[in-house]
Amino acid sequence: AQSVTQLGSHVSVSEGALVLLRCNYSSSVPPYLFWYVQYPNQGLQLLLKYTSAATLVKGINGFEAEFKKSETSFHLTKPSAHMSDAAEYFCAVRYTGFQKLVFGTGTRLLVSP
Amino acid sequence: DAMVIQNPRYQVTQFGKPVTLSCSQTLNHNVMYWYQQKSSQAPKLLFHYYDKDFNNEADTPDNFQSRRPNTSFCFLDIRSPGLGDAAMYLCATSLRGDEQFFGPGTRLTVL
């Protein structure tokens, strides 16, 4: 079955620290992978996407993610957290031939001063 | 700017009173989606239109209906809202199923 696992429902970091949000997918065929961010009472905004062009994907707001086929992972990182990064982050996958996304359960990022 | 617009942003209805949520887009995307999102949960797909073809998720209650009169507009109708239908409703669009662009959502409260 298609699934996405986000390890850690909450991640807390200090401002300026490294951000690492984990995402693993289940598939023998690399899917299309996405990271979305959601601020309170807003819709989802696309941070970045992997579509097989490059394994290291750079997105908006200084975020990037690396696709590792051997680990079936697509972890999201940012070298230095900012207070404005506090939000909910969703990893999602889309499998070839399907128009639907499969979302992970989300990770809430908390940033302390 | 090309975008996905949802109206209203906040909707209050009474238990059992039909309600309609609206979504419009200026992206000219052929696929439109409706999601339900409850607090601290991932969005849950209710249904989507691929062009004019309606695709209902197997676990979407019959209480939820949708209409897409043209490429730009899509509506979500809740025929008899219950307390459990209180949620954020998100509309999204995509071009042939590629990355999805989300609207700001409509927060539905059921009294």
PDB file of N, CA and C in Angstrom, chain A residues 47-110:
ATOM      1  N   LEU A  47       6.685  23.920  -0.732  1.00  0.00           N
ATOM      2  CA  LEU A  47       8.067  24.302  -0.413  1.00  0.00           C
ATOM      3  C   LEU A  47       9.010  23.852  -1.517  1.00  0.00           C
ATOM      4  N   LEU A  48       8.870  22.599  -1.918  1.00  0.00           N
ATOM      5  CA  LEU A  48       9.732  22.043  -2.951  1.00  0.00           C
ATOM      6  C   LEU A  48       9.153  20.717  -3.431  1.00  0.00           C
ATOM      7  N   LYS A  49       9.697  20.252  -4.572  1.00  0.00           N
ATOM      8  CA  LYS A  49       9.235  18.976  -5.114  1.00  0.00           C
ATOM      9  C   LYS A  49      10.385  18.240  -5.784  1.00  0.00           C
ATOM     10  N   TYR A  50      10.313  16.939  -5.752  1.00  0.00           N
ATOM     11  CA  TYR A  50      11.281  16.085  -6.426  1.00  0.00           C
ATOM     12  C   TYR A  50      10.590  15.400  -7.595  1.00  0.00           C
ATOM     13  N   THR A  51      11.187  15.565  -8.777  1.00  0.00           N
ATOM     14  CA  THR A  51      10.588  14.937  -9.958  1.00  0.00           C
ATOM     15  C   THR A  51      11.628  14.188 -10.771  1.00  0.00           C
ATOM     16  N   SER A  52      12.670  13.705 -10.133  1.00  0.00           N
ATOM     17  CA  SER A  52      13.731  12.858 -10.689  1.00  0.00           C
ATOM     18  C   SER A  52      14.799  13.606 -11.471  1.00  0.00           C
ATOM     19  N   ALA A  53      14.714  14.924 -11.521  1.00  0.00           N
ATOM     20  CA  ALA A  53      15.741  15.679 -12.245  1.00  0.00           C
ATOM     21  C   ALA A  53      17.040  15.770 -11.452  1.00  0.00           C
ATOM     22  N   ALA A  54      16.937  15.925 -10.135  1.00  0.00           N
ATOM     23  CA  ALA A  54      18.125  16.036  -9.293  1.00  0.00           C
ATOM     24  C   ALA A  54      17.765  15.524  -7.913  1.00  0.00           C
ATOM     25  N   THR A  55      18.712  14.872  -7.268  1.00  0.00           N
ATOM     26  CA  THR A  55      18.404  14.275  -5.968  1.00  0.00           C
ATOM     27  C   THR A  55      18.376  15.309  -4.853  1.00  0.00           C
ATOM     28  N   LEU A  56      19.103  16.398  -4.993  1.00  0.00           N
ATOM     29  CA  LEU A  56      19.063  17.479  -4.013  1.00  0.00           C
ATOM     30  C   LEU A  56      18.196  18.592  -4.582  1.00  0.00           C
ATOM     31  N   VAL A  57      17.134  18.855  -3.882  1.00  0.00           N
ATOM     32  CA  VAL A  57      16.158  19.825  -4.371  1.00  0.00           C
ATOM     33  C   VAL A  57      16.155  21.042  -3.460  1.00  0.00           C
ATOM     34  N   LYS A  58      16.264  22.190  -4.054  1.00  0.00           N
ATOM     35  CA  LYS A  58      16.204  23.433  -3.274  1.00  0.00           C
ATOM     36  C   LYS A  58      14.829  24.056  -3.416  1.00  0.00           C
ATOM     37  N   GLY A  59      14.310  24.549  -2.292  1.00  0.00           N
ATOM     38  CA  GLY A  59      12.984  25.140  -2.315  1.00  0.00           C
ATOM     39  C   GLY A  59      12.986  26.580  -1.839  1.00  0.00           C
ATOM     40  N   ILE A  60      11.826  27.009  -1.449  1.00  0.00           N
ATOM     41  CA  ILE A  60      11.701  28.381  -0.984  1.00  0.00           C
ATOM     42  C   ILE A  60      12.096  28.497   0.484  1.00  0.00           C
ATOM     43  N   ASN A  61      12.353  29.742   0.913  1.00  0.00           N
ATOM     44  CA  ASN A  61      12.646  30.036   2.319  1.00  0.00           C
ATOM     45  C   ASN A  61      13.873  29.310   2.852  1.00  0.00           C
ATOM     46  N   GLY A  62      14.802  28.932   1.984  1.00  0.00           N
ATOM     47  CA  GLY A  62      16.048  28.323   2.416  1.00  0.00           C
ATOM     48  C   GLY A  62      15.974  26.830   2.704  1.00  0.00           C
ATOM     49  N   PHE A  63      14.852  26.204   2.424  1.00  0.00           N
ATOM     50  CA  PHE A  63      14.710  24.768   2.655  1.00  0.00           C
ATOM     51  C   PHE A  63      15.252  23.973   1.468  1.00  0.00           C
ATOM     52  N   GLU A  64      15.715  22.783   1.771  1.00  0.00           N
ATOM     53  CA  GLU A  64      16.100  21.848   0.739  1.00  0.00           C
ATOM     54  C   GLU A  64      15.817  20.427   1.208  1.00  0.00           C
ATOM     55  N   ALA A  65      15.776  19.502   0.267  1.00  0.00           N
ATOM     56  CA  ALA A  65      15.502  18.107   0.600  1.00  0.00           C
ATOM     57  C   ALA A  65      16.321  17.228  -0.323  1.00  0.00           C
ATOM     58  N   GLU A  66      16.751  16.098   0.209  1.00  0.00           N
ATOM     59  CA  GLU A  66      17.550  15.166  -0.570  1.00  0.00           C
ATOM     60  C   GLU A  66      16.803  13.860  -0.742  1.00  0.00           C
ATOM     61  N   PHE A  67      16.659  13.440  -1.985  1.00  0.00           N
ATOM     62  CA  PHE A  67      16.026  12.167  -2.297  1.00  0.00           C
ATOM     63  C   PHE A  67      17.075  11.067  -2.209  1.00  0.00           C
ATOM     64  N   LYS A  68      16.811  10.058  -1.374  1.00  0.00           N
ATOM     65  CA  LYS A  68      17.708   8.911  -1.245  1.00  0.00           C
ATOM     66  C   LYS A  68      16.910   7.658  -1.529  1.00  0.00           C
ATOM     67  N   LYS A  69      17.123   7.130  -2.723  1.00  0.00           N
ATOM     68  CA  LYS A  69      16.366   5.961  -3.143  1.00  0.00           C
ATOM     69  C   LYS A  69      16.642   4.759  -2.253  1.00  0.00           C
ATOM     70  N   SER A  70      17.913   4.561  -1.874  1.00  0.00           N
ATOM     71  CA  SER A  70      18.285   3.383  -1.083  1.00  0.00           C
ATOM     72  C   SER A  70      17.612   3.387   0.283  1.00  0.00           C
ATOM     73  N   GLU A  71      17.290   4.586   0.768  1.00  0.00           N
ATOM     74  CA  GLU A  71      16.651   4.706   2.076  1.00  0.00           C
ATOM     75  C   GLU A  71      15.166   5.035   1.948  1.00  0.00           C
ATOM     76  N   THR A  72      14.682   5.147   0.760  1.00  0.00           N
ATOM     77  CA  THR A  72      13.299   5.599   0.471  1.00  0.00           C
ATOM     78  C   THR A  72      12.943   6.788   1.346  1.00  0.00           C
ATOM     79  N   SER A  73      13.830   7.784   1.326  1.00  0.00           N
ATOM     80  CA  SER A  73      13.625   8.949   2.185  1.00  0.00           C
ATOM     81  C   SER A  73      13.678  10.239   1.385  1.00  0.00           C
ATOM     82  N   PHE A  74      13.090  11.248   1.955  1.00  0.00           N
ATOM     83  CA  PHE A  74      13.083  12.587   1.348  1.00  0.00           C
ATOM     84  C   PHE A  74      13.003  13.588   2.499  1.00  0.00           C
ATOM     85  N   HIS A  75      14.062  13.669   3.274  1.00  0.00           N
ATOM     86  CA  HIS A  75      14.079  14.511   4.468  1.00  0.00           C
ATOM     87  C   HIS A  75      14.253  15.987   4.110  1.00  0.00           C
ATOM     88  N   LEU A  76      13.604  16.830   4.864  1.00  0.00           N
ATOM     89  CA  LEU A  76      13.632  18.278   4.656  1.00  0.00           C
ATOM     90  C   LEU A  76      14.618  18.912   5.634  1.00  0.00           C
ATOM     91  N   THR A  77      15.468  19.791   5.150  1.00  0.00           N
ATOM     92  CA  THR A  77      16.432  20.446   6.029  1.00  0.00           C
ATOM     93  C   THR A  77      16.494  21.941   5.749  1.00  0.00           C
ATOM     94  N   LYS A  78      16.957  22.651   6.787  1.00  0.00           N
ATOM     95  CA  LYS A  78      17.266  24.074   6.659  1.00  0.00           C
ATOM     96  C   LYS A  78      18.409  24.343   7.605  1.00  0.00           C
ATOM     97  N   PRO A  79      19.477  24.972   7.142  1.00  0.00           N
ATOM     98  CA  PRO A  79      20.675  25.119   7.980  1.00  0.00           C
ATOM     99  C   PRO A  79      20.434  25.925   9.259  1.00  0.00           C
ATOM    100  N   SER A  80      19.575  26.945   9.174  1.00  0.00           N
ATOM    101  CA  SER A  80      19.411  27.854  10.300  1.00  0.00           C
ATOM    102  C   SER A  80      17.931  28.231  10.446  1.00  0.00           C
ATOM    103  N   ALA A  81      17.334  27.785  11.527  1.00  0.00           N
ATOM    104  CA  ALA A  81      15.899  28.032  11.725  1.00  0.00           C
ATOM    105  C   ALA A  81      15.627  29.489  12.065  1.00  0.00           C
ATOM    106  N   HIS A  82      14.490  29.947  11.569  1.00  0.00           N
ATOM    107  CA  HIS A  82      14.016  31.295  11.884  1.00  0.00           C
ATOM    108  C   HIS A  82      12.663  31.165  12.561  1.00  0.00           C
ATOM    109  N   MET A  83      12.348  32.145  13.385  1.00  0.00           N
ATOM    110  CA  MET A  83      11.067  32.102  14.105  1.00  0.00           C
ATOM    111  C   MET A  83       9.894  31.939  13.139  1.00  0.00           C
ATOM    112  N   SER A  84      10.010  32.532  11.973  1.00  0.00           N
ATOM    113  CA  SER A  84       8.911  32.469  11.003  1.00  0.00           C
ATOM    114  C   SER A  84       8.742  31.084  10.374  1.00  0.00           C
ATOM    115  N   ASP A  85       9.675  30.163  10.654  1.00  0.00           N
ATOM    116  CA  ASP A  85       9.548  28.799  10.121  1.00  0.00           C
ATOM    117  C   ASP A  85       8.578  27.945  10.941  1.00  0.00           C
ATOM    118  N   ALA A  86       8.178  28.433  12.087  1.00  0.00           N
ATOM    119  CA  ALA A  86       7.243  27.681  12.926  1.00  0.00           C
ATOM    120  C   ALA A  86       5.930  27.477  12.174  1.00  0.00           C
ATOM    121  N   ALA A  87       5.592  26.217  11.928  1.00  0.00           N
ATOM    122  CA  ALA A  87       4.425  25.876  11.108  1.00  0.00           C
ATOM    123  C   ALA A  87       4.276  24.359  11.109  1.00  0.00           C
ATOM    124  N   GLU A  88       3.267  23.888  10.372  1.00  0.00           N
ATOM    125  CA  GLU A  88       3.076  22.456  10.161  1.00  0.00           C
ATOM    126  C   GLU A  88       3.643  22.107   8.800  1.00  0.00           C
ATOM    127  N   TYR A  89       4.382  21.016   8.722  1.00  0.00           N
ATOM    128  CA  TYR A  89       5.010  20.595   7.475  1.00  0.00           C
ATOM    129  C   TYR A  89       4.494  19.217   7.086  1.00  0.00           C
ATOM    130  N   PHE A  90       4.090  19.100   5.826  1.00  0.00           N
ATOM    131  CA  PHE A  90       3.562  17.840   5.311  1.00  0.00           C
ATOM    132  C   PHE A  90       4.427  17.348   4.161  1.00  0.00           C
ATOM    133  N   CYS A  91       4.789  16.102   4.243  1.00  0.00           N
ATOM    134  CA  CYS A  91       5.412  15.412   3.130  1.00  0.00           C
ATOM    135  C   CYS A  91       4.314  14.705   2.345  1.00  0.00           C
ATOM    136  N   ALA A  92       4.436  14.677   1.040  1.00  0.00           N
ATOM    137  CA  ALA A  92       3.410  14.026   0.221  1.00  0.00           C
ATOM    138  C   ALA A  92       4.061  13.340  -0.963  1.00  0.00           C
ATOM    139  N   VAL A  93       3.434  12.286  -1.432  1.00  0.00           N
ATOM    140  CA  VAL A  93       3.937  11.576  -2.598  1.00  0.00           C
ATOM    141  C   VAL A  93       2.810  11.442  -3.622  1.00  0.00           C
ATOM    142  N   ARG A  94       3.217  11.388  -4.867  1.00  0.00           N
ATOM    143  CA  ARG A  94       2.281  11.101  -5.951  1.00  0.00           C
ATOM    144  C   ARG A  94       2.930  10.036  -6.804  1.00  0.00           C
ATOM    145  N   TYR A  95       2.199   8.973  -7.034  1.00  0.00           N
ATOM    146  CA  TYR A  95       2.727   7.875  -7.809  1.00  0.00           C
ATOM    147  C   TYR A  95       2.347   8.029  -9.277  1.00  0.00           C
ATOM    148  N   THR A  96       3.239   7.586 -10.126  1.00  0.00           N
ATOM    149  CA  THR A  96       3.070   7.733 -11.561  1.00  0.00           C
ATOM    150  C   THR A  96       1.725   7.166 -11.985  1.00  0.00           C
ATOM    151  N   GLY A  97       1.000   7.927 -12.757  1.00  0.00           N
ATOM    152  CA  GLY A  97      -0.294   7.474 -13.256  1.00  0.00           C
ATOM    153  C   GLY A  97      -1.454   7.859 -12.373  1.00  0.00           C
ATOM    154  N   PHE A  98      -1.177   8.463 -11.219  1.00  0.00           N
ATOM    155  CA  PHE A  98      -2.238   8.873 -10.310  1.00  0.00           C
ATOM    156  C   PHE A  98      -2.236  10.396 -10.193  1.00  0.00           C
ATOM    157  N   GLN A  99      -3.423  10.940 -10.025  1.00  0.00           N
ATOM    158  CA  GLN A  99      -3.521  12.390  -9.851  1.00  0.00           C
ATOM    159  C   GLN A  99      -3.623  12.789  -8.387  1.00  0.00           C
ATOM    160  N   LYS A 100      -3.561  11.826  -7.478  1.00  0.00           N
ATOM    161  CA  LYS A 100      -3.798  12.123  -6.072  1.00  0.00           C
ATOM    162  C   LYS A 100      -2.498  12.124  -5.284  1.00  0.00           C
ATOM    163  N   LEU A 101      -2.485  12.928  -4.230  1.00  0.00           N
ATOM    164  CA  LEU A 101      -1.379  12.944  -3.296  1.00  0.00           C
ATOM    165  C   LEU A 101      -1.696  12.050  -2.100  1.00  0.00           C
ATOM    166  N   VAL A 102      -0.654  11.419  -1.597  1.00  0.00           N
ATOM    167  CA  VAL A 102      -0.749  10.714  -0.328  1.00  0.00           C
ATOM    168  C   VAL A 102       0.056  11.526   0.669  1.00  0.00           C
ATOM    169  N   PHE A 103      -0.588  12.015   1.706  1.00  0.00           N
ATOM    170  CA  PHE A 103       0.070  12.875   2.675  1.00  0.00           C
ATOM    171  C   PHE A 103       0.580  12.081   3.863  1.00  0.00           C
ATOM    172  N   GLY A 104       1.685  12.554   4.414  1.00  0.00           N
ATOM    173  CA  GLY A 104       2.095  12.099   5.715  1.00  0.00           C
ATOM    174  C   GLY A 104       1.237  12.765   6.776  1.00  0.00           C
ATOM    175  N   THR A 105       1.445  12.374   8.015  1.00  0.00           N
ATOM    176  CA  THR A 105       0.610  12.879   9.101  1.00  0.00           C
ATOM    177  C   THR A 105       0.999  14.275   9.560  1.00  0.00           C
ATOM    178  N   GLY A 106       2.118  14.772   9.061  1.00  0.00           N
ATOM    179  CA  GLY A 106       2.522  16.126   9.390  1.00  0.00           C
ATOM    180  C   GLY A 106       3.471  16.197  10.574  1.00  0.00           C
ATOM    181  N   THR A 107       4.320  17.209  10.556  1.00  0.00           N
ATOM    182  CA  THR A 107       5.230  17.501  11.664  1.00  0.00           C
ATOM    183  C   THR A 107       5.119  18.976  12.001  1.00  0.00           C
ATOM    184  N   ARG A 108       4.827  19.247  13.256  1.00  0.00           N
ATOM    185  CA  ARG A 108       4.756  20.639  13.692  1.00  0.00           C
ATOM    186  C   ARG A 108       6.134  21.080  14.135  1.00  0.00           C
ATOM    187  N   LEU A 109       6.642  22.111  13.509  1.00  0.00           N
ATOM    188  CA  LEU A 109       7.956  22.652  13.858  1.00  0.00           C
ATOM    189  C   LEU A 109       7.780  23.816  14.820  1.00  0.00           C
ATOM    190  N   LEU A 110       8.423  23.700  15.964  1.00  0.00           N
ATOM    191  CA  LEU A 110       8.404  24.765  16.981  1.00  0.00           C
ATOM    192  C   LEU A 110       9.791  25.381  17.032  1.00  0.00           C
TER     193      LEU A 110
END
